[in-house]
């Protein structure tokens, strides 16, 4: 999930860097004692190139997350990576253009198409490790994303709600794969004819247009 940034108002328009977000949901989030202690989220990117430059052997590089540790993971965790000049997910050309723009994101690139064109990777591998509060055993999870699995201009749908009977926060597991377009309407079309590569598990992601009114969303 990549969010299109909103420009900051100043004498010179400064566009914040786009941010790629990964969502991890604890399967025992609605159970007492289901927390994961000392959780760690790691991301690795691979790139085989494309076309005539494609390689049989992929190169792997670590992707730095802003929040890669969680001492008490109990519900929902968002790992975020800024797509700036130092990001290993950016193409060389994009890094040069950012440098020539004074180290900021080019204003005319502030749209889904140019953000996607600035990226260069084949796959993203996300791993999660921690200690179960139930069994005290080490637990782990793994997910592989392809380039076409990215959604640009979308956010994860709110999944937290307050149970009206117990007043406790719960996670609506029906919504964990749902996304909503950004409020400014700069989300890329997902059912269009433009080819953006192998989408992999893309079809499993639902686009959420209307939220349920059964509970108070957080």
mmCIF file of N, CA and C in Angstrom, residues 82-204:
data_model
loop_
_atom_site.group_PDB
_atom_site.id
_atom_site.type_symbol
_atom_site.label_atom_id
_atom_site.label_comp_id
_atom_site.label_asym_id
_atom_site.label_seq_id
_atom_site.Cartn_x
_atom_site.Cartn_y
_atom_site.Cartn_z
ATOM 1 N N UNK A 82 9.575 4.931 4.063
ATOM 2 C CA UNK A 82 9.527 6.163 3.277
ATOM 3 C C UNK A 82 10.269 5.982 1.955
ATOM 4 N N UNK A 83 9.605 6.335 0.862
ATOM 5 C CA UNK A 83 10.214 6.213 -0.465
ATOM 6 C C UNK A 83 10.995 7.488 -0.783
ATOM 7 N N UNK A 84 12.151 7.617 -0.160
ATOM 8 C CA UNK A 84 12.978 8.795 -0.368
ATOM 9 C C UNK A 84 14.237 8.439 -1.156
ATOM 10 N N UNK A 85 15.191 9.342 -1.154
ATOM 11 C CA UNK A 85 16.405 9.175 -1.955
ATOM 12 C C UNK A 85 17.260 7.990 -1.495
ATOM 13 N N UNK A 86 17.121 7.612 -0.233
ATOM 14 C CA UNK A 86 17.920 6.509 0.299
ATOM 15 C C UNK A 86 17.202 5.169 0.224
ATOM 16 N N UNK A 87 15.976 5.144 -0.241
ATOM 17 C CA UNK A 87 15.209 3.903 -0.278
ATOM 18 C C UNK A 87 15.757 2.954 -1.338
ATOM 19 N N UNK A 88 15.957 1.676 -0.993
ATOM 20 C CA UNK A 88 16.432 0.699 -1.981
ATOM 21 C C UNK A 88 15.347 0.305 -2.983
ATOM 22 N N UNK A 89 14.124 0.773 -2.768
ATOM 23 C CA UNK A 89 13.026 0.454 -3.676
ATOM 24 C C UNK A 89 12.919 1.435 -4.837
ATOM 25 N N UNK A 90 13.716 2.503 -4.798
ATOM 26 C CA UNK A 90 13.639 3.531 -5.830
ATOM 27 C C UNK A 90 14.642 3.251 -6.948
ATOM 28 N N UNK A 91 14.256 3.639 -8.156
ATOM 29 C CA UNK A 91 15.155 3.490 -9.294
ATOM 30 C C UNK A 91 16.275 4.540 -9.224
ATOM 31 N N UNK A 92 17.365 4.307 -9.947
ATOM 32 C CA UNK A 92 18.464 5.275 -9.960
ATOM 33 C C UNK A 92 18.012 6.609 -10.526
ATOM 34 N N UNK A 93 17.196 6.552 -11.562
ATOM 35 C CA UNK A 93 16.706 7.789 -12.165
ATOM 36 C C UNK A 93 15.889 8.591 -11.163
ATOM 37 N N UNK A 94 15.039 7.915 -10.387
ATOM 38 C CA UNK A 94 14.214 8.615 -9.399
ATOM 39 C C UNK A 94 15.084 9.267 -8.333
ATOM 40 N N UNK A 95 16.142 8.589 -7.917
ATOM 41 C CA UNK A 95 17.030 9.154 -6.904
ATOM 42 C C UNK A 95 17.740 10.400 -7.431
ATOM 43 N N UNK A 96 18.132 10.365 -8.700
ATOM 44 C CA UNK A 96 18.781 11.531 -9.309
ATOM 45 C C UNK A 96 17.812 12.703 -9.372
ATOM 46 N N UNK A 97 16.576 12.451 -9.752
ATOM 47 C CA UNK A 97 15.576 13.512 -9.860
ATOM 48 C C UNK A 97 15.265 14.112 -8.488
ATOM 49 N N UNK A 98 15.237 13.285 -7.452
ATOM 50 C CA UNK A 98 15.007 13.798 -6.103
ATOM 51 C C UNK A 98 16.164 14.691 -5.673
ATOM 52 N N UNK A 99 17.391 14.266 -5.980
ATOM 53 C CA UNK A 99 18.570 15.068 -5.641
ATOM 54 C C UNK A 99 18.548 16.402 -6.371
ATOM 55 N N UNK A 100 18.173 16.389 -7.641
ATOM 56 C CA UNK A 100 18.105 17.636 -8.417
ATOM 57 C C UNK A 100 16.965 18.535 -7.954
ATOM 58 N N UNK A 101 15.998 17.962 -7.246
ATOM 59 C CA UNK A 101 14.868 18.745 -6.737
ATOM 60 C C UNK A 101 15.103 19.206 -5.302
ATOM 61 N N UNK A 102 16.367 19.238 -4.906
ATOM 62 C CA UNK A 102 16.699 19.720 -3.567
ATOM 63 C C UNK A 102 16.429 18.706 -2.469
ATOM 64 N N UNK A 103 16.408 17.425 -2.823
ATOM 65 C CA UNK A 103 16.181 16.391 -1.825
ATOM 66 C C UNK A 103 14.730 16.195 -1.453
ATOM 67 N N UNK A 104 13.817 16.685 -2.289
ATOM 68 C CA UNK A 104 12.384 16.522 -2.036
ATOM 69 C C UNK A 104 11.728 15.844 -3.233
ATOM 70 N N UNK A 105 10.523 15.331 -3.012
ATOM 71 C CA UNK A 105 9.803 14.641 -4.074
ATOM 72 C C UNK A 105 9.347 15.641 -5.130
ATOM 73 N N UNK A 106 9.603 15.380 -6.425
ATOM 74 C CA UNK A 106 9.187 16.301 -7.488
ATOM 75 C C UNK A 106 7.664 16.491 -7.491
ATOM 76 N N UNK A 107 7.248 17.738 -7.569
ATOM 77 C CA UNK A 107 5.822 18.040 -7.487
ATOM 78 C C UNK A 107 5.031 17.394 -8.621
ATOM 79 N N UNK A 108 5.609 17.361 -9.826
ATOM 80 C CA UNK A 108 4.877 16.788 -10.956
ATOM 81 C C UNK A 108 4.869 15.263 -10.924
ATOM 82 N N UNK A 109 5.533 14.667 -9.946
ATOM 83 C CA UNK A 109 5.490 13.214 -9.754
ATOM 84 C C UNK A 109 4.462 12.814 -8.704
ATOM 85 N N UNK A 110 3.715 13.764 -8.196
ATOM 86 C CA UNK A 110 2.792 13.490 -7.103
ATOM 87 C C UNK A 110 1.488 12.892 -7.629
ATOM 88 N N UNK A 111 1.592 11.735 -8.263
ATOM 89 C CA UNK A 111 0.438 11.036 -8.808
ATOM 90 C C UNK A 111 0.770 9.547 -8.864
ATOM 91 N N UNK A 112 -0.236 8.691 -8.861
ATOM 92 C CA UNK A 112 0.013 7.237 -8.810
ATOM 93 C C UNK A 112 0.900 6.709 -9.922
ATOM 94 N N UNK A 113 0.737 7.190 -11.150
ATOM 95 C CA UNK A 113 1.503 6.663 -12.272
ATOM 96 C C UNK A 113 2.995 6.921 -12.113
ATOM 97 N N UNK A 114 3.363 8.161 -11.763
ATOM 98 C CA UNK A 114 4.782 8.485 -11.628
ATOM 99 C C UNK A 114 5.396 7.847 -10.385
ATOM 100 N N UNK A 115 4.601 7.704 -9.323
ATOM 101 C CA UNK A 115 5.112 7.016 -8.139
ATOM 102 C C UNK A 115 5.439 5.567 -8.483
ATOM 103 N N UNK A 116 4.552 4.909 -9.210
ATOM 104 C CA UNK A 116 4.794 3.515 -9.593
ATOM 105 C C UNK A 116 6.020 3.413 -10.505
ATOM 106 N N UNK A 117 6.157 4.343 -11.442
ATOM 107 C CA UNK A 117 7.294 4.307 -12.361
ATOM 108 C C UNK A 117 8.623 4.558 -11.658
ATOM 109 N N UNK A 118 8.575 5.201 -10.472
ATOM 110 C CA UNK A 118 9.806 5.497 -9.735
ATOM 111 C C UNK A 118 10.312 4.293 -8.955
ATOM 112 N N UNK A 119 9.479 3.266 -8.827
ATOM 113 C CA UNK A 119 9.861 2.088 -8.051
ATOM 114 C C UNK A 119 10.628 1.085 -8.897
ATOM 115 N N UNK A 120 11.516 0.363 -8.255
ATOM 116 C CA UNK A 120 12.260 -0.694 -8.942
ATOM 117 C C UNK A 120 12.485 -1.855 -7.981
ATOM 118 N N UNK A 121 11.676 -2.868 -8.094
ATOM 119 C CA UNK A 121 11.862 -4.118 -7.357
ATOM 120 C C UNK A 121 10.940 -5.164 -7.971
ATOM 121 N N UNK A 122 11.236 -6.398 -7.711
ATOM 122 C CA UNK A 122 10.405 -7.492 -8.218
ATOM 123 C C UNK A 122 9.457 -8.010 -7.153
ATOM 124 N N UNK A 123 9.996 -8.190 -5.937
ATOM 125 C CA UNK A 123 9.196 -8.737 -4.852
ATOM 126 C C UNK A 123 9.585 -8.089 -3.527
ATOM 127 N N UNK A 124 8.646 -8.097 -2.593
ATOM 128 C CA UNK A 124 8.895 -7.687 -1.219
ATOM 129 C C UNK A 124 8.537 -8.864 -0.313
ATOM 130 N N UNK A 125 9.447 -9.213 0.583
ATOM 131 C CA UNK A 125 9.224 -10.326 1.499
ATOM 132 C C UNK A 125 9.147 -9.762 2.919
ATOM 133 N N UNK A 126 7.995 -9.948 3.559
ATOM 134 C CA UNK A 126 7.758 -9.432 4.909
ATOM 135 C C UNK A 126 7.739 -10.606 5.884
ATOM 136 N N UNK A 127 8.520 -10.522 6.946
ATOM 137 C CA UNK A 127 8.545 -11.557 7.970
ATOM 138 C C UNK A 127 8.252 -10.938 9.330
ATOM 139 N N UNK A 128 7.602 -11.716 10.169
ATOM 140 C CA UNK A 128 7.286 -11.280 11.537
ATOM 141 C C UNK A 128 7.680 -12.391 12.502
ATOM 142 N N UNK A 129 8.397 -12.039 13.544
ATOM 143 C CA UNK A 129 8.774 -13.000 14.578
ATOM 144 C C UNK A 129 8.451 -12.409 15.942
ATOM 145 N N UNK A 130 8.260 -13.289 16.918
ATOM 146 C CA UNK A 130 7.964 -12.848 18.278
ATOM 147 C C UNK A 130 7.756 -14.042 19.187
ATOM 148 N N UNK A 131 7.335 -13.750 20.416
ATOM 149 C CA UNK A 131 7.088 -14.790 21.411
ATOM 150 C C UNK A 131 5.618 -14.758 21.803
ATOM 151 N N UNK A 132 4.953 -15.891 21.664
ATOM 152 C CA UNK A 132 3.532 -15.978 21.991
ATOM 153 C C UNK A 132 3.318 -15.846 23.491
ATOM 154 N N UNK A 133 2.363 -15.012 23.885
ATOM 155 C CA UNK A 133 2.037 -14.859 25.293
ATOM 156 C C UNK A 133 1.213 -16.041 25.805
ATOM 157 N N UNK A 134 0.713 -16.857 24.867
ATOM 158 C CA UNK A 134 -0.086 -18.022 25.240
ATOM 159 C C UNK A 134 0.798 -19.220 25.566
ATOM 160 N N UNK A 135 1.757 -19.503 24.671
ATOM 161 C CA UNK A 135 2.575 -20.702 24.816
ATOM 162 C C UNK A 135 4.030 -20.427 25.173
ATOM 163 N N UNK A 136 4.434 -19.157 25.131
ATOM 164 C CA UNK A 136 5.836 -18.773 25.355
ATOM 165 C C UNK A 136 6.753 -19.327 24.280
ATOM 166 N N UNK A 137 6.172 -19.783 23.174
ATOM 167 C CA UNK A 137 6.961 -20.313 22.060
ATOM 168 C C UNK A 137 7.210 -19.221 21.028
ATOM 169 N N UNK A 138 8.262 -19.390 20.254
ATOM 170 C CA UNK A 138 8.554 -18.445 19.180
ATOM 171 C C UNK A 138 7.573 -18.649 18.036
ATOM 172 N N UNK A 139 6.998 -17.558 17.565
ATOM 173 C CA UNK A 139 6.046 -17.617 16.452
ATOM 174 C C UNK A 139 6.592 -16.769 15.309
ATOM 175 N N UNK A 140 6.171 -17.111 14.096
ATOM 176 C CA UNK A 140 6.646 -16.352 12.945
ATOM 177 C C UNK A 140 5.590 -16.397 11.847
ATOM 178 N N UNK A 141 5.647 -15.392 10.978
ATOM 179 C CA UNK A 141 4.751 -15.312 9.825
ATOM 180 C C UNK A 141 5.553 -14.781 8.647
ATOM 181 N N UNK A 142 5.062 -15.065 7.459
ATOM 182 C CA UNK A 142 5.803 -14.739 6.233
ATOM 183 C C UNK A 142 4.820 -14.403 5.127
ATOM 184 N N UNK A 143 5.120 -13.366 4.376
ATOM 185 C CA UNK A 143 4.277 -12.979 3.240
ATOM 186 C C UNK A 143 5.146 -12.402 2.146
ATOM 187 N N UNK A 144 4.879 -12.853 0.899
ATOM 188 C CA UNK A 144 5.626 -12.365 -0.255
ATOM 189 C C UNK A 144 4.690 -11.550 -1.147
ATOM 190 N N UNK A 145 5.119 -10.336 -1.502
ATOM 191 C CA UNK A 145 4.339 -9.458 -2.362
ATOM 192 C C UNK A 145 5.079 -9.231 -3.670
ATOM 193 N N UNK A 146 4.353 -9.240 -4.771
ATOM 194 C CA UNK A 146 4.934 -8.904 -6.067
ATOM 195 C C UNK A 146 4.714 -7.417 -6.359
ATOM 196 N N UNK A 147 5.437 -6.928 -7.333
ATOM 197 C CA UNK A 147 5.342 -5.510 -7.703
ATOM 198 C C UNK A 147 3.897 -5.104 -7.975
ATOM 199 N N UNK A 148 3.162 -5.956 -8.670
ATOM 200 C CA UNK A 148 1.782 -5.626 -9.015
ATOM 201 C C UNK A 148 0.812 -5.710 -7.859
ATOM 202 N N UNK A 149 1.253 -6.222 -6.695
ATOM 203 C CA UNK A 149 0.371 -6.279 -5.529
ATOM 204 C C UNK A 149 0.208 -4.919 -4.866
ATOM 205 N N UNK A 150 1.085 -3.981 -5.185
ATOM 206 C CA UNK A 150 1.007 -2.656 -4.569
ATOM 207 C C UNK A 150 -0.246 -1.913 -5.019
ATOM 208 N N UNK A 151 -0.869 -1.243 -4.087
ATOM 209 C CA UNK A 151 -1.974 -0.340 -4.384
ATOM 210 C C UNK A 151 -1.509 1.070 -4.071
ATOM 211 N N UNK A 152 -1.579 1.966 -5.031
ATOM 212 C CA UNK A 152 -1.094 3.333 -4.833
ATOM 213 C C UNK A 152 -2.287 4.284 -4.727
ATOM 214 N N UNK A 153 -2.287 5.068 -3.665
ATOM 215 C CA UNK A 153 -3.373 6.014 -3.430
ATOM 216 C C UNK A 153 -4.469 5.453 -2.550
ATOM 217 N N UNK A 154 -4.171 4.371 -1.829
ATOM 218 C CA UNK A 154 -5.162 3.741 -0.962
ATOM 219 C C UNK A 154 -4.644 3.658 0.470
ATOM 220 N N UNK A 155 -5.572 3.489 1.407
ATOM 221 C CA UNK A 155 -5.255 3.269 2.810
ATOM 222 C C UNK A 155 -5.995 2.027 3.288
ATOM 223 N N UNK A 156 -5.473 1.395 4.324
ATOM 224 C CA UNK A 156 -6.181 0.264 4.893
ATOM 225 C C UNK A 156 -7.454 0.751 5.580
ATOM 226 N N UNK A 157 -8.531 0.008 5.408
ATOM 227 C CA UNK A 157 -9.797 0.372 6.027
ATOM 228 C C UNK A 157 -9.686 0.268 7.547
ATOM 229 N N UNK A 158 -10.350 1.162 8.289
ATOM 230 C CA UNK A 158 -10.335 1.063 9.755
ATOM 231 C C UNK A 158 -10.934 -0.262 10.209
ATOM 232 N N UNK A 159 -10.241 -0.954 11.085
ATOM 233 C CA UNK A 159 -10.710 -2.262 11.535
ATOM 234 C C UNK A 159 -11.031 -2.299 13.025
ATOM 235 N N UNK A 160 -10.649 -1.268 13.764
ATOM 236 C CA UNK A 160 -10.910 -1.233 15.193
ATOM 237 C C UNK A 160 -12.298 -0.686 15.480
ATOM 238 N N UNK A 161 -12.976 -1.298 16.435
ATOM 239 C CA UNK A 161 -14.280 -0.796 16.871
ATOM 240 C C UNK A 161 -14.430 -1.051 18.363
ATOM 241 N N UNK A 162 -15.345 -0.311 18.984
ATOM 242 C CA UNK A 162 -15.595 -0.485 20.408
ATOM 243 C C UNK A 162 -16.846 -1.314 20.596
ATOM 244 N N UNK A 163 -16.700 -2.439 21.264
ATOM 245 C CA UNK A 163 -17.845 -3.304 21.526
ATOM 246 C C UNK A 163 -18.820 -2.567 22.441
ATOM 247 N N UNK A 164 -20.080 -2.390 22.018
ATOM 248 C CA UNK A 164 -21.043 -1.614 22.818
ATOM 249 C C UNK A 164 -21.386 -2.263 24.152
ATOM 250 N N UNK A 165 -21.186 -3.559 24.273
ATOM 251 C CA UNK A 165 -21.527 -4.258 25.518
ATOM 252 C C UNK A 165 -20.390 -4.225 26.530
ATOM 253 N N UNK A 166 -19.164 -4.494 26.064
ATOM 254 C CA UNK A 166 -18.023 -4.554 26.973
ATOM 255 C C UNK A 166 -17.184 -3.283 26.974
ATOM 256 N N UNK A 167 -17.395 -2.392 25.966
ATOM 257 C CA UNK A 167 -16.618 -1.160 25.809
ATOM 258 C C UNK A 167 -15.141 -1.446 25.549
ATOM 259 N N UNK A 168 -14.845 -2.667 25.102
ATOM 260 C CA UNK A 168 -13.466 -3.020 24.786
ATOM 261 C C UNK A 168 -13.217 -2.865 23.292
ATOM 262 N N UNK A 169 -11.967 -2.523 22.965
ATOM 263 C CA UNK A 169 -11.592 -2.414 21.564
ATOM 264 C C UNK A 169 -11.470 -3.802 20.948
ATOM 265 N N UNK A 170 -12.041 -3.964 19.774
ATOM 266 C CA UNK A 170 -11.989 -5.221 19.050
ATOM 267 C C UNK A 170 -11.527 -4.962 17.624
ATOM 268 N N UNK A 171 -11.133 -6.021 16.939
ATOM 269 C CA UNK A 171 -10.741 -5.943 15.532
ATOM 270 C C UNK A 171 -11.792 -6.667 14.706
ATOM 271 N N UNK A 172 -12.347 -5.982 13.723
ATOM 272 C CA UNK A 172 -13.309 -6.606 12.811
ATOM 273 C C UNK A 172 -12.516 -7.371 11.761
ATOM 274 N N UNK A 173 -12.415 -8.677 11.918
ATOM 275 C CA UNK A 173 -11.599 -9.496 11.038
ATOM 276 C C UNK A 173 -12.151 -9.540 9.616
ATOM 277 N N UNK A 174 -13.403 -9.136 9.429
ATOM 278 C CA UNK A 174 -13.985 -9.117 8.088
ATOM 279 C C UNK A 174 -13.376 -8.015 7.232
ATOM 280 N N UNK A 175 -12.731 -7.047 7.846
ATOM 281 C CA UNK A 175 -12.251 -5.870 7.119
ATOM 282 C C UNK A 175 -10.736 -5.812 6.951
ATOM 283 N N UNK A 176 -10.021 -6.843 7.409
ATOM 284 C CA UNK A 176 -8.559 -6.726 7.423
ATOM 285 C C UNK A 176 -7.948 -6.724 6.025
ATOM 286 N N UNK A 177 -8.691 -7.176 5.005
ATOM 287 C CA UNK A 177 -8.182 -7.150 3.631
ATOM 288 C C UNK A 177 -8.816 -6.028 2.810
ATOM 289 N N UNK A 178 -9.535 -5.131 3.465
ATOM 290 C CA UNK A 178 -10.221 -4.060 2.756
ATOM 291 C C UNK A 178 -9.377 -2.786 2.733
ATOM 292 N N UNK A 179 -9.510 -2.034 1.665
ATOM 293 C CA UNK A 179 -8.817 -0.758 1.539
ATOM 294 C C UNK A 179 -9.811 0.313 1.105
ATOM 295 N N UNK A 180 -9.448 1.560 1.340
ATOM 296 C CA UNK A 180 -10.262 2.696 0.925
ATOM 297 C C UNK A 180 -9.370 3.676 0.169
ATOM 298 N N UNK A 181 -9.916 4.339 -0.827
ATOM 299 C CA UNK A 181 -9.154 5.341 -1.558
ATOM 300 C C UNK A 181 -8.877 6.543 -0.695
ATOM 301 N N UNK A 182 -7.754 7.208 -0.941
ATOM 302 C CA UNK A 182 -7.432 8.416 -0.189
ATOM 303 C C UNK A 182 -8.502 9.479 -0.423
ATOM 304 N N UNK A 183 -8.669 10.339 0.572
ATOM 305 C CA UNK A 183 -9.749 11.323 0.531
ATOM 306 C C UNK A 183 -9.618 12.297 -0.628
ATOM 307 N N UNK A 184 -8.385 12.533 -1.087
ATOM 308 C CA UNK A 184 -8.195 13.498 -2.171
ATOM 309 C C UNK A 184 -8.506 12.902 -3.539
ATOM 310 N N UNK A 185 -8.849 11.622 -3.586
ATOM 311 C CA UNK A 185 -9.250 11.006 -4.849
ATOM 312 C C UNK A 185 -8.122 10.686 -5.800
ATOM 313 N N UNK A 186 -6.868 10.595 -5.300
ATOM 314 C CA UNK A 186 -5.724 10.326 -6.180
ATOM 315 C C UNK A 186 -5.338 8.857 -6.194
ATOM 316 N N UNK A 187 -6.293 7.992 -6.091
ATOM 317 C CA UNK A 187 -6.013 6.555 -6.103
ATOM 318 C C UNK A 187 -5.983 6.039 -7.531
ATOM 319 N N UNK A 188 -5.051 5.126 -7.811
ATOM 320 C CA UNK A 188 -4.955 4.557 -9.146
ATOM 321 C C UNK A 188 -6.113 3.597 -9.391
ATOM 322 N N UNK A 189 -6.510 3.473 -10.645
ATOM 323 C CA UNK A 189 -7.569 2.540 -11.015
ATOM 324 C C UNK A 189 -7.026 1.125 -10.925
ATOM 325 N N UNK A 190 -7.787 0.229 -10.320
ATOM 326 C CA UNK A 190 -7.315 -1.143 -10.163
ATOM 327 C C UNK A 190 -7.974 -2.094 -11.142
ATOM 328 N N UNK A 191 -9.010 -1.650 -11.805
ATOM 329 C CA UNK A 191 -9.699 -2.507 -12.768
ATOM 330 C C UNK A 191 -9.527 -2.008 -14.199
ATOM 331 N N UNK A 192 -8.549 -1.097 -14.364
ATOM 332 C CA UNK A 192 -8.333 -0.547 -15.692
ATOM 333 C C UNK A 192 -7.569 -1.501 -16.586
ATOM 334 N N UNK A 193 -7.294 -1.044 -17.803
ATOM 335 C CA UNK A 193 -6.623 -1.895 -18.781
ATOM 336 C C UNK A 193 -5.115 -1.742 -18.755
ATOM 337 N N UNK A 194 -4.613 -0.775 -17.993
ATOM 338 C CA UNK A 194 -3.172 -0.546 -17.977
ATOM 339 C C UNK A 194 -2.451 -1.712 -17.312
ATOM 340 N N UNK A 195 -1.422 -2.206 -17.947
ATOM 341 C CA UNK A 195 -0.659 -3.339 -17.446
ATOM 342 C C UNK A 195 0.426 -2.837 -16.505
ATOM 343 N N UNK A 196 0.378 -3.268 -15.240
ATOM 344 C CA UNK A 196 1.389 -2.851 -14.276
ATOM 345 C C UNK A 196 2.180 -4.055 -13.782
ATOM 346 N N UNK A 197 2.138 -5.141 -14.526
ATOM 347 C CA UNK A 197 2.931 -6.298 -14.138
ATOM 348 C C UNK A 197 2.100 -7.361 -13.457
ATOM 349 N N UNK A 198 2.788 -8.406 -13.004
ATOM 350 C CA UNK A 198 2.129 -9.531 -12.348
ATOM 351 C C UNK A 198 1.538 -9.086 -11.029
ATOM 352 N N UNK A 199 0.220 -9.191 -10.892
ATOM 353 C CA UNK A 199 -0.432 -8.720 -9.689
ATOM 354 C C UNK A 199 -0.411 -9.750 -8.561
ATOM 355 N N UNK A 200 -0.077 -10.994 -8.863
ATOM 356 C CA UNK A 200 0.011 -11.999 -7.812
ATOM 357 C C UNK A 200 -1.308 -12.157 -7.084
ATOM 358 N N UNK A 201 -1.318 -11.831 -5.776
ATOM 359 C CA UNK A 201 -2.511 -11.990 -4.950
ATOM 360 C C UNK A 201 -3.397 -10.751 -4.964
ATOM 361 N N UNK A 202 -3.199 -9.881 -5.934
ATOM 362 C CA UNK A 202 -3.911 -8.609 -5.985
ATOM 363 C C UNK A 202 -5.423 -8.789 -5.949
ATOM 364 N N UNK A 203 -5.931 -9.821 -6.635
ATOM 365 C CA UNK A 203 -7.375 -10.000 -6.749
ATOM 366 C C UNK A 203 -8.029 -10.297 -5.414
ATOM 367 N N UNK A 204 -7.272 -10.700 -4.408
ATOM 368 C CA UNK A 204 -7.857 -11.037 -3.123
ATOM 369 C C UNK A 204 -8.136 -9.802 -2.279
#
